[in-house]
Amino acid sequence: MSNAEQPIPEIYREAAEQVRQLARIARLSDVRSDLAELAARFERLAANADAAIGLGVPYPHGERLPIGCDPPRSGTGHE
């Protein structure tokens, strides 16, 4: 894997960890709870992506996403 790409499940897991860090410093209990729920959702997305990739099921964005702000390629419908 090149340094310019990162597996999608890992992106979700990193997001979950960042949200958990925010939850740890949140002062309001309802905010902590909402952030914990969001972190759990990111973990589920990671598990689903792992399963889909492992089974060879087409994943919406492939196995890896480029890191950075690369412009979308033409013909992707994101123009």
C-alpha positions as YAML, in Angstrom:
chain: A
units: angstrom
residues:
- id: 1
  name: MET
  ca: [0.00, 0.00, 0.00]
- id: 2
  name: SER
  ca: [1.31, 3.42, -0.86]
- id: 3
  name: ASN
  ca: [1.37, 6.23, 1.67]
- id: 4
  name: ALA
  ca: [-1.23, 8.02, -0.47]
- id: 5
  name: GLU
  ca: [-3.94, 5.43, 0.21]
- id: 6
  name: GLN
  ca: [-5.60, 4.18, 3.37]
- id: 7
  name: PRO
  ca: [-8.02, 1.25, 3.78]
- id: 8
  name: ILE
  ca: [-11.62, 2.38, 4.27]
- id: 9
  name: PRO
  ca: [-12.15, 0.32, 7.47]
- id: 10
  name: GLU
  ca: [-9.13, 2.02, 9.01]
- id: 11
  name: ILE
  ca: [-10.54, 5.45, 8.13]
- id: 12
  name: TYR
  ca: [-13.75, 4.54, 9.97]
- id: 13
  name: ARG
  ca: [-11.82, 3.23, 12.98]
- id: 14
  name: GLU
  ca: [-9.72, 6.39, 13.17]
- id: 15
  name: ALA
  ca: [-12.90, 8.48, 13.05]
- id: 16
  name: ALA
  ca: [-14.39, 6.37, 15.85]
- id: 17
  name: GLU
  ca: [-11.31, 6.94, 18.00]
- id: 18
  name: GLN
  ca: [-11.38, 10.69, 17.38]
- id: 19
  name: VAL
  ca: [-15.06, 10.83, 18.34]
- id: 20
  name: ARG
  ca: [-14.36, 8.77, 21.49]
- id: 21
  name: GLN
  ca: [-11.66, 11.29, 22.44]
- id: 22
  name: LEU
  ca: [-14.20, 14.09, 22.07]
- id: 23
  name: ALA
  ca: [-16.68, 12.13, 24.18]
- id: 24
  name: ARG
  ca: [-14.10, 11.79, 26.97]
- id: 25
  name: ILE
  ca: [-13.74, 15.57, 27.25]
- id: 26
  name: ALA
  ca: [-17.39, 16.49, 26.72]
- id: 27
  name: ARG
  ca: [-18.94, 18.07, 29.79]
- id: 28
  name: LEU
  ca: [-22.58, 17.29, 29.10]
- id: 29
  name: SER
  ca: [-23.73, 13.72, 29.58]
- id: 30
  name: ASP
  ca: [-26.14, 13.81, 26.62]
- id: 31
  name: VAL
  ca: [-23.29, 15.00, 24.36]
- id: 32
  name: ARG
  ca: [-21.04, 12.21, 25.69]
- id: 33
  name: SER
  ca: [-23.79, 9.71, 24.99]
- id: 34
  name: ASP
  ca: [-24.39, 10.99, 21.46]
- id: 35
  name: LEU
  ca: [-20.67, 10.92, 20.69]
- id: 36
  name: ALA
  ca: [-20.36, 7.38, 22.06]
- id: 37
  name: GLU
  ca: [-23.22, 6.32, 19.77]
- id: 38
  name: LEU
  ca: [-21.53, 7.98, 16.80]
- id: 39
  name: ALA
  ca: [-18.25, 6.20, 17.59]
- id: 40
  name: ALA
  ca: [-20.11, 2.89, 17.71]
- id: 41
  name: ARG
  ca: [-21.63, 3.64, 14.30]
- id: 42
  name: PHE
  ca: [-18.19, 4.26, 12.84]
- id: 43
  name: GLU
  ca: [-17.02, 0.94, 14.31]
- id: 44
  name: ARG
  ca: [-20.00, -0.82, 12.68]
- id: 45
  name: LEU
  ca: [-19.16, 0.83, 9.35]
- id: 46
  name: ALA
  ca: [-15.60, -0.46, 9.68]
- id: 47
  name: ALA
  ca: [-16.81, -3.98, 10.43]
- id: 48
  name: ASN
  ca: [-19.25, -3.89, 7.50]
- id: 49
  name: ALA
  ca: [-16.53, -2.62, 5.16]
- id: 50
  name: ASP
  ca: [-14.16, -5.36, 6.35]
- id: 51
  name: ALA
  ca: [-16.83, -7.99, 5.75]
- id: 52
  name: ALA
  ca: [-17.76, -6.67, 2.31]
- id: 53
  name: ILE
  ca: [-14.15, -6.42, 1.19]
- id: 54
  name: GLY
  ca: [-13.35, -9.86, 2.62]
- id: 55
  name: LEU
  ca: [-16.25, -11.43, 0.74]
- id: 56
  name: GLY
  ca: [-15.35, -9.64, -2.47]
- id: 57
  name: VAL
  ca: [-18.65, -7.77, -2.46]
- id: 58
  name: PRO
  ca: [-18.32, -4.44, -4.25]
- id: 59
  name: TYR
  ca: [-17.91, -1.74, -1.64]
- id: 60
  name: PRO
  ca: [-19.30, 1.68, -2.61]
- id: 61
  name: HIS
  ca: [-15.92, 3.37, -2.84]
- id: 62
  name: GLY
  ca: [-13.55, 0.45, -3.30]
- id: 63
  name: GLU
  ca: [-11.12, -0.93, -0.75]
- id: 64
  name: ARG
  ca: [-9.03, 2.20, -0.35]
- id: 65
  name: LEU
  ca: [-9.49, 5.93, -0.43]
- id: 66
  name: PRO
  ca: [-6.81, 8.40, -1.41]
- id: 67
  name: ILE
  ca: [-5.53, 10.53, 1.45]
- id: 68
  name: GLY
  ca: [-5.66, 14.26, 0.90]
- id: 69
  name: CYS
  ca: [-7.78, 16.47, -1.27]
- id: 70
  name: ASP
  ca: [-7.38, 14.91, -4.67]
- id: 71
  name: PRO
  ca: [-10.02, 16.18, -7.08]
- id: 72
  name: PRO
  ca: [-12.61, 13.59, -8.14]
- id: 73
  name: ARG
  ca: [-11.86, 11.74, -11.34]
- id: 74
  name: SER
  ca: [-14.10, 12.55, -14.27]
- id: 75
  name: GLY
  ca: [-16.90, 10.13, -14.90]
- id: 76
  name: THR
  ca: [-17.44, 9.34, -11.21]
- id: 77
  name: GLY
  ca: [-20.61, 11.40, -10.90]
- id: 78
  name: HIS
  ca: [-19.00, 13.63, -8.25]
- id: 79
  name: GLU
  ca: [-18.31, 16.59, -10.48]
...
